[in-house]
Amino acid sequence: MAVLLLAEVTSGELSLDATAKAVSAAKSLGDVTVLAAGATAAAAGEAAAKIDGVAKVLVAEDESLGHRLAEPTAALIAGLASDYSHIVAPATTDAKNILPRVAALLDVMVISDVTAVVDADTFERPIYAGNAIQVVKSSDAKKVISFRTSTFDAAGEGGSASVDTISAAENPGLSSWVEDKVAESDRPELTSAGVVVSGGRGVGSEEDFKIIEALADKLGAAVGASRAAVDSGFAPNDWQVGQTGKVVAPELYIAVGISGAIQHLAGMKDSKIIVAINKDEEAPIFQVADYGLVADLFEAVPALTEKLG
């Protein structure tokens, strides 16, 4: 069996963490070929070739593959599919946009957010906001899979795979790029950060959310938020952690003013150490926390930030 893995490429650079974790998940299924596709992708392909477990790298560079347009990338993958039994990717925003289109072109199902590989046909994935694990066995000749990378360790470096350049597929012309609006930040990327500090509705306002950011900056951490905080306008959408946001599994997750609804827990309960700060001692977050502090966050968080200084 052979596996085609779509690498996560952003602005021509490889997102190493997500791609290496997907390689770790995929290598038990067969020889892994990594596809680096984009307007520029040569550097990403060279970086992917160094990941342990990668047998081969394909680099496709074309303007049609830039700006995160899903349809040209899906057409490219569908054109390559005949040589592979499994088509996989990390469960990122890009992959969630591309893989369903690939599955439709191949007339097969897509198996999303896989957390464990049982065998070549059988996979585990969370359902009901992570409260149950579904075992999926597919009889499709080709499996299209996204891996939830928070549950896999990243493959190491030391590989020396060959790198081949291939042509892009014909552009279906179903969408076009208008503009990119990218938020700039010196903080770590949320899904790959080792430490995350998240705030909830209990923080109270966008202005007060600055105490969450101050603590995160002291720790060199990423900033997260519950859906309630995002919906209330306290934090931007790309900070949202949870079932309808981003899934994180840092070494340390600090939840401040977050009650712990199951939708939020689905996005962070795999964190190695969870610290909760909440004035409500009955808050559900304390049931999953390794350490809990029942306190007024407006007193506790600034005091903690000051001690770290």
Short mmCIF file of C-alpha atoms in Angstrom, two decimals:
data_model
loop_
_atom_site.label_atom_id
_atom_site.label_comp_id
_atom_site.label_asym_id
_atom_site.label_seq_id
_atom_site.Cartn_x
_atom_site.Cartn_y
_atom_site.Cartn_z
CA MET A 1 0.00 0.00 0.00
CA ALA A 2 1.03 3.58 -0.64
CA VAL A 3 -0.04 6.83 1.02
CA LEU A 4 -0.27 10.32 -0.48
CA LEU A 5 -0.04 12.96 2.24
CA LEU A 6 -0.95 16.56 1.52
CA ALA A 7 1.58 18.74 3.32
CA GLU A 8 0.47 21.89 5.11
CA VAL A 9 2.12 24.70 3.14
CA THR A 10 1.68 28.35 4.15
CA SER A 11 3.17 31.15 2.02
CA GLY A 12 5.59 28.66 0.46
CA GLU A 13 6.86 27.34 3.81
CA LEU A 14 6.14 23.94 5.32
CA SER A 15 4.10 23.88 8.53
CA LEU A 16 6.44 21.30 10.01
CA ASP A 17 4.51 20.44 13.17
CA ALA A 18 1.23 19.56 11.45
CA THR A 19 2.90 17.73 8.57
CA ALA A 20 5.29 15.73 10.78
CA LYS A 21 2.42 14.61 13.02
CA ALA A 22 0.43 13.51 9.97
CA VAL A 23 3.47 11.53 8.76
CA SER A 24 3.63 9.81 12.14
CA ALA A 25 -0.04 8.85 11.81
CA ALA A 26 0.21 7.72 8.19
CA LYS A 27 3.41 5.68 8.07
CA SER A 28 1.76 2.54 9.48
CA LEU A 29 -0.47 2.49 6.38
CA GLY A 30 2.36 2.17 3.84
CA ASP A 31 5.10 4.12 2.12
CA VAL A 32 4.38 7.84 2.53
CA THR A 33 4.67 10.24 -0.40
CA VAL A 34 4.29 13.88 0.61
CA LEU A 35 2.70 16.35 -1.81
CA ALA A 36 3.82 19.96 -1.37
CA ALA A 37 1.57 22.16 -3.49
CA GLY A 38 1.37 25.93 -3.82
CA ALA A 39 2.30 28.93 -5.90
CA THR A 40 5.75 28.35 -4.40
CA ALA A 41 6.44 25.03 -2.68
CA ALA A 42 10.04 24.01 -3.44
CA ALA A 43 11.32 25.00 0.01
CA ALA A 44 8.41 23.18 1.63
CA GLY A 45 9.23 20.07 -0.39
CA GLU A 46 12.88 20.15 0.69
CA ALA A 47 11.82 20.46 4.34
CA ALA A 48 9.33 17.60 4.00
CA ALA A 49 12.05 15.36 2.53
CA LYS A 50 13.92 15.56 5.84
CA ILE A 51 11.02 14.16 7.90
CA ASP A 52 11.69 10.62 9.11
CA GLY A 53 9.27 8.19 7.47
CA VAL A 54 8.79 10.07 4.19
CA ALA A 55 9.66 7.87 1.21
CA LYS A 56 9.20 10.47 -1.54
CA VAL A 57 8.20 14.10 -2.05
CA LEU A 58 6.24 15.57 -4.96
CA VAL A 59 6.40 19.33 -5.50
CA ALA A 60 3.73 21.06 -7.56
CA GLU A 61 4.17 24.79 -8.15
CA ASP A 62 1.60 26.83 -10.04
CA GLU A 63 -0.23 30.11 -9.52
CA SER A 64 -3.53 28.22 -9.49
CA LEU A 65 -2.41 26.36 -6.34
CA GLY A 66 -1.76 29.56 -4.39
CA HIS A 67 -3.98 31.55 -2.07
CA ARG A 68 -5.44 28.39 -0.49
CA LEU A 69 -7.83 27.70 -3.37
CA ALA A 70 -9.24 24.22 -2.77
CA GLU A 71 -10.53 23.21 -6.20
CA PRO A 72 -7.22 23.22 -8.15
CA THR A 73 -5.49 21.32 -5.31
CA ALA A 74 -8.32 18.77 -5.16
CA ALA A 75 -8.08 18.26 -8.93
CA LEU A 76 -4.32 17.70 -8.64
CA ILE A 77 -4.75 15.10 -5.89
CA ALA A 78 -7.54 13.31 -7.75
CA GLY A 79 -5.27 13.06 -10.77
CA LEU A 80 -2.56 11.40 -8.67
CA ALA A 81 -4.92 9.12 -6.74
CA SER A 82 -4.59 6.02 -8.93
CA ASP A 83 -1.16 5.26 -7.45
CA TYR A 84 -2.27 5.39 -3.81
CA SER A 85 -4.53 3.44 -1.47
CA HIS A 86 -4.79 6.22 1.11
CA ILE A 87 -4.98 10.00 0.64
CA VAL A 88 -4.41 11.80 3.93
CA ALA A 89 -3.70 15.20 5.46
CA PRO A 90 -3.52 16.88 8.86
CA ALA A 91 -7.00 18.06 9.94
CA THR A 92 -6.29 21.75 9.32
CA THR A 93 -8.51 24.41 7.77
CA ASP A 94 -6.94 23.76 4.35
CA ALA A 95 -7.42 19.99 4.51
CA LYS A 96 -11.00 20.31 5.69
CA ASN A 97 -11.63 22.41 2.59
CA ILE A 98 -9.74 20.19 0.14
CA LEU A 99 -10.33 16.57 1.22
CA PRO A 100 -14.15 16.55 0.89
CA ARG A 101 -13.69 17.74 -2.69
CA VAL A 102 -11.15 14.98 -3.33
CA ALA A 103 -13.54 12.40 -1.88
CA ALA A 104 -16.36 13.68 -4.09
CA LEU A 105 -14.17 13.50 -7.21
CA LEU A 106 -13.22 9.90 -6.32
CA ASP A 107 -16.78 8.99 -5.22
CA VAL A 108 -15.66 7.74 -1.81
CA MET A 109 -16.34 8.78 1.79
CA VAL A 110 -14.08 11.08 3.78
CA ILE A 111 -13.05 9.99 7.28
CA SER A 112 -12.31 13.12 9.29
CA ASP A 113 -10.45 13.82 12.54
CA VAL A 114 -8.95 10.34 12.90
CA THR A 115 -7.22 9.91 16.26
CA ALA A 116 -5.98 6.31 15.89
CA VAL A 117 -5.20 3.85 13.11
CA VAL A 118 -6.43 0.32 13.88
CA ASP A 119 -5.50 -1.16 10.50
CA ALA A 120 -5.50 -0.15 6.84
CA ASP A 121 -9.32 -0.10 6.71
CA THR A 122 -10.27 0.77 10.30
CA PHE A 123 -9.89 4.03 12.17
CA GLU A 124 -11.00 5.73 15.37
CA ARG A 125 -12.46 9.24 15.53
CA PRO A 126 -14.19 11.23 18.29
CA ILE A 127 -17.91 12.02 18.14
CA TYR A 128 -20.40 13.79 20.42
CA ALA A 129 -17.90 16.53 21.30
CA GLY A 130 -15.27 13.93 22.17
CA ASN A 131 -17.48 12.03 24.62
CA ALA A 132 -17.45 8.85 22.53
CA ILE A 133 -15.04 7.19 20.12
CA GLN A 134 -16.41 5.90 16.85
CA VAL A 135 -14.70 2.99 15.09
CA VAL A 136 -15.03 3.41 11.32
CA LYS A 137 -14.30 0.58 8.89
CA SER A 138 -14.26 1.62 5.25
CA SER A 139 -14.69 -0.71 2.28
CA ASP A 140 -13.76 2.01 -0.20
CA ALA A 141 -10.89 1.11 -2.49
CA LYS A 142 -9.27 4.45 -1.65
CA LYS A 143 -9.42 5.97 1.82
CA VAL A 144 -9.52 9.77 2.20
CA ILE A 145 -8.54 10.68 5.77
CA SER A 146 -7.72 13.71 7.89
CA PHE A 147 -5.72 13.14 11.08
CA ARG A 148 -6.33 15.11 14.27
CA THR A 149 -2.70 15.97 14.87
CA SER A 150 -3.10 16.77 18.58
CA THR A 151 -3.20 13.02 19.29
CA PHE A 152 -0.02 12.06 17.41
CA ASP A 153 3.64 12.75 18.15
CA ALA A 154 5.57 14.50 15.42
CA ALA A 155 7.88 12.33 13.32
CA GLY A 156 11.52 13.27 13.81
CA GLU A 157 13.95 14.58 11.26
CA GLY A 158 16.76 12.72 9.59
CA GLY A 159 15.01 11.56 6.43
CA SER A 160 16.48 11.92 2.95
CA ALA A 161 13.57 11.34 0.57
CA SER A 162 13.84 12.08 -3.12
CA VAL A 163 12.09 15.20 -4.42
CA ASP A 164 10.33 15.22 -7.80
CA THR A 165 8.64 18.15 -9.51
CA ILE A 166 5.23 17.54 -11.10
CA SER A 167 2.80 19.66 -13.10
CA ALA A 168 -0.43 21.06 -11.72
CA ALA A 169 -3.78 19.75 -12.96
CA GLU A 170 -5.99 21.84 -15.19
CA ASN A 171 -7.62 24.56 -13.10
CA PRO A 172 -11.39 23.92 -12.80
CA GLY A 173 -11.86 27.69 -12.44
CA LEU A 174 -14.57 27.32 -9.81
CA SER A 175 -13.19 29.96 -7.46
CA SER A 176 -10.84 32.91 -7.59
CA TRP A 177 -8.68 34.77 -5.10
CA VAL A 178 -9.78 38.25 -4.10
CA GLU A 179 -7.56 39.22 -1.15
CA ASP A 180 -5.89 37.87 1.97
CA LYS A 181 -6.34 39.41 5.39
CA VAL A 182 -3.75 37.93 7.72
CA ALA A 183 -3.51 38.73 11.42
CA GLU A 184 0.09 39.38 12.48
CA SER A 185 1.27 38.11 15.87
CA ASP A 186 4.54 37.48 17.65
CA ARG A 187 2.91 34.78 19.77
CA PRO A 188 3.16 31.06 18.95
CA GLU A 189 0.56 29.57 16.61
CA LEU A 190 -2.36 28.30 18.70
CA THR A 191 -2.51 24.68 17.49
CA SER A 192 1.24 24.05 17.87
CA ALA A 193 2.01 26.08 21.02
CA GLY A 194 3.47 24.35 24.05
CA VAL A 195 1.54 26.63 26.42
CA VAL A 196 -1.92 28.12 25.88
CA VAL A 197 -3.72 30.65 28.08
CA SER A 198 -7.45 30.85 27.32
CA GLY A 199 -10.12 33.21 28.57
CA GLY A 200 -13.87 32.73 28.76
CA ARG A 201 -16.99 34.77 29.21
CA GLY A 202 -16.01 35.35 32.84
CA VAL A 203 -13.28 37.75 31.67
CA GLY A 204 -16.08 40.19 31.02
CA SER A 205 -14.94 42.40 28.13
CA GLU A 206 -12.47 42.88 25.30
CA GLU A 207 -10.61 45.42 27.43
CA ASP A 208 -10.28 43.01 30.36
CA PHE A 209 -9.04 40.28 28.00
CA LYS A 210 -5.71 42.11 28.08
CA ILE A 211 -4.96 40.42 31.43
CA ILE A 212 -5.14 37.06 29.61
CA GLU A 213 -2.78 38.36 26.94
CA ALA A 214 -0.37 39.73 29.57
CA LEU A 215 -0.14 36.33 31.28
CA ALA A 216 0.34 34.60 27.93
CA ASP A 217 3.15 36.99 27.00
CA LYS A 218 4.94 36.29 30.29
CA LEU A 219 4.77 32.55 29.56
CA GLY A 220 5.59 32.83 25.85
CA ALA A 221 2.21 31.24 25.26
CA ALA A 222 -0.51 31.37 22.64
CA VAL A 223 -3.83 32.99 23.52
CA GLY A 224 -7.09 31.07 23.24
CA ALA A 225 -10.74 31.79 23.99
CA SER A 226 -13.98 29.96 24.54
CA ARG A 227 -16.79 30.30 22.02
CA ALA A 228 -18.75 32.35 24.55
CA ALA A 229 -15.89 34.86 24.75
CA VAL A 230 -15.60 35.03 20.95
CA ASP A 231 -19.35 35.38 20.45
CA SER A 232 -19.36 38.17 23.03
CA GLY A 233 -16.71 40.04 21.04
CA PHE A 234 -13.98 39.69 23.68
CA ALA A 235 -11.58 37.84 21.34
CA PRO A 236 -11.15 37.23 17.58
CA ASN A 237 -12.48 34.09 15.89
CA ASP A 238 -9.03 32.63 15.25
CA TRP A 239 -8.46 32.34 19.02
CA GLN A 240 -11.45 30.06 19.54
CA VAL A 241 -10.73 26.66 21.12
CA GLY A 242 -13.38 23.97 21.08
CA GLN A 243 -15.62 21.77 18.99
CA THR A 244 -16.33 24.56 16.51
CA GLY A 245 -12.88 26.16 16.92
CA LYS A 246 -9.35 24.82 17.09
CA VAL A 247 -8.23 21.61 18.79
CA VAL A 248 -5.13 22.02 20.94
CA ALA A 249 -3.05 19.68 23.09
CA PRO A 250 -0.27 21.78 24.66
CA GLU A 251 1.97 20.79 27.52
CA LEU A 252 0.16 23.38 29.67
CA TYR A 253 -3.36 24.77 29.21
CA ILE A 254 -4.54 27.54 31.53
CA ALA A 255 -8.31 28.12 31.45
CA VAL A 256 -9.34 31.45 32.96
CA GLY A 257 -12.99 32.31 33.53
CA ILE A 258 -14.09 29.31 31.46
CA SER A 259 -16.95 27.22 32.83
CA GLY A 260 -16.01 24.10 30.88
CA ALA A 261 -18.89 23.33 28.53
CA ILE A 262 -18.41 20.03 26.67
CA GLN A 263 -17.94 21.93 23.40
CA HIS A 264 -14.90 23.69 24.84
CA LEU A 265 -13.54 20.56 26.51
CA ALA A 266 -13.60 18.79 23.13
CA GLY A 267 -10.94 21.22 21.94
CA MET A 268 -8.50 21.06 24.86
CA LYS A 269 -8.99 18.02 27.07
CA ASP A 270 -5.98 16.24 25.56
CA SER A 271 -3.69 18.92 27.04
CA LYS A 272 -0.97 17.38 29.19
CA ILE A 273 -1.58 19.64 32.23
CA ILE A 274 -4.77 21.69 32.67
CA VAL A 275 -4.95 24.58 35.15
CA ALA A 276 -8.34 26.19 35.83
CA ILE A 277 -8.99 29.56 37.47
CA ASN A 278 -12.66 30.26 38.19
CA LYS A 279 -14.61 31.78 41.07
CA ASP A 280 -17.36 29.14 40.73
CA GLU A 281 -16.17 26.04 42.54
CA GLU A 282 -18.93 24.02 40.82
CA ALA A 283 -17.70 24.89 37.32
CA PRO A 284 -17.34 21.73 35.15
CA ILE A 285 -13.80 22.77 34.13
CA PHE A 286 -12.56 21.63 37.55
CA GLN A 287 -13.57 18.04 36.70
CA VAL A 288 -10.89 17.83 34.01
CA ALA A 289 -8.32 20.17 35.56
CA ASP A 290 -5.10 18.84 37.08
CA TYR A 291 -4.86 21.97 39.19
CA GLY A 292 -7.75 24.26 40.12
CA LEU A 293 -7.84 27.66 41.77
CA VAL A 294 -11.17 28.95 43.06
CA ALA A 295 -10.56 32.70 42.98
CA ASP A 296 -11.53 35.99 41.39
CA LEU A 297 -9.62 35.98 38.09
CA PHE A 298 -9.19 39.76 38.25
CA GLU A 299 -7.10 39.30 41.39
CA ALA A 300 -5.47 35.93 40.68
CA VAL A 301 -4.30 36.46 37.09
CA PRO A 302 -2.56 39.84 37.60
CA ALA A 303 -0.93 38.46 40.79
CA LEU A 304 0.31 35.39 38.87
CA THR A 305 1.59 37.59 36.04
CA GLU A 306 3.45 39.78 38.52
CA LYS A 307 5.05 36.75 40.23
CA LEU A 308 6.27 35.50 36.84
CA GLY A 309 7.87 38.88 36.21
#
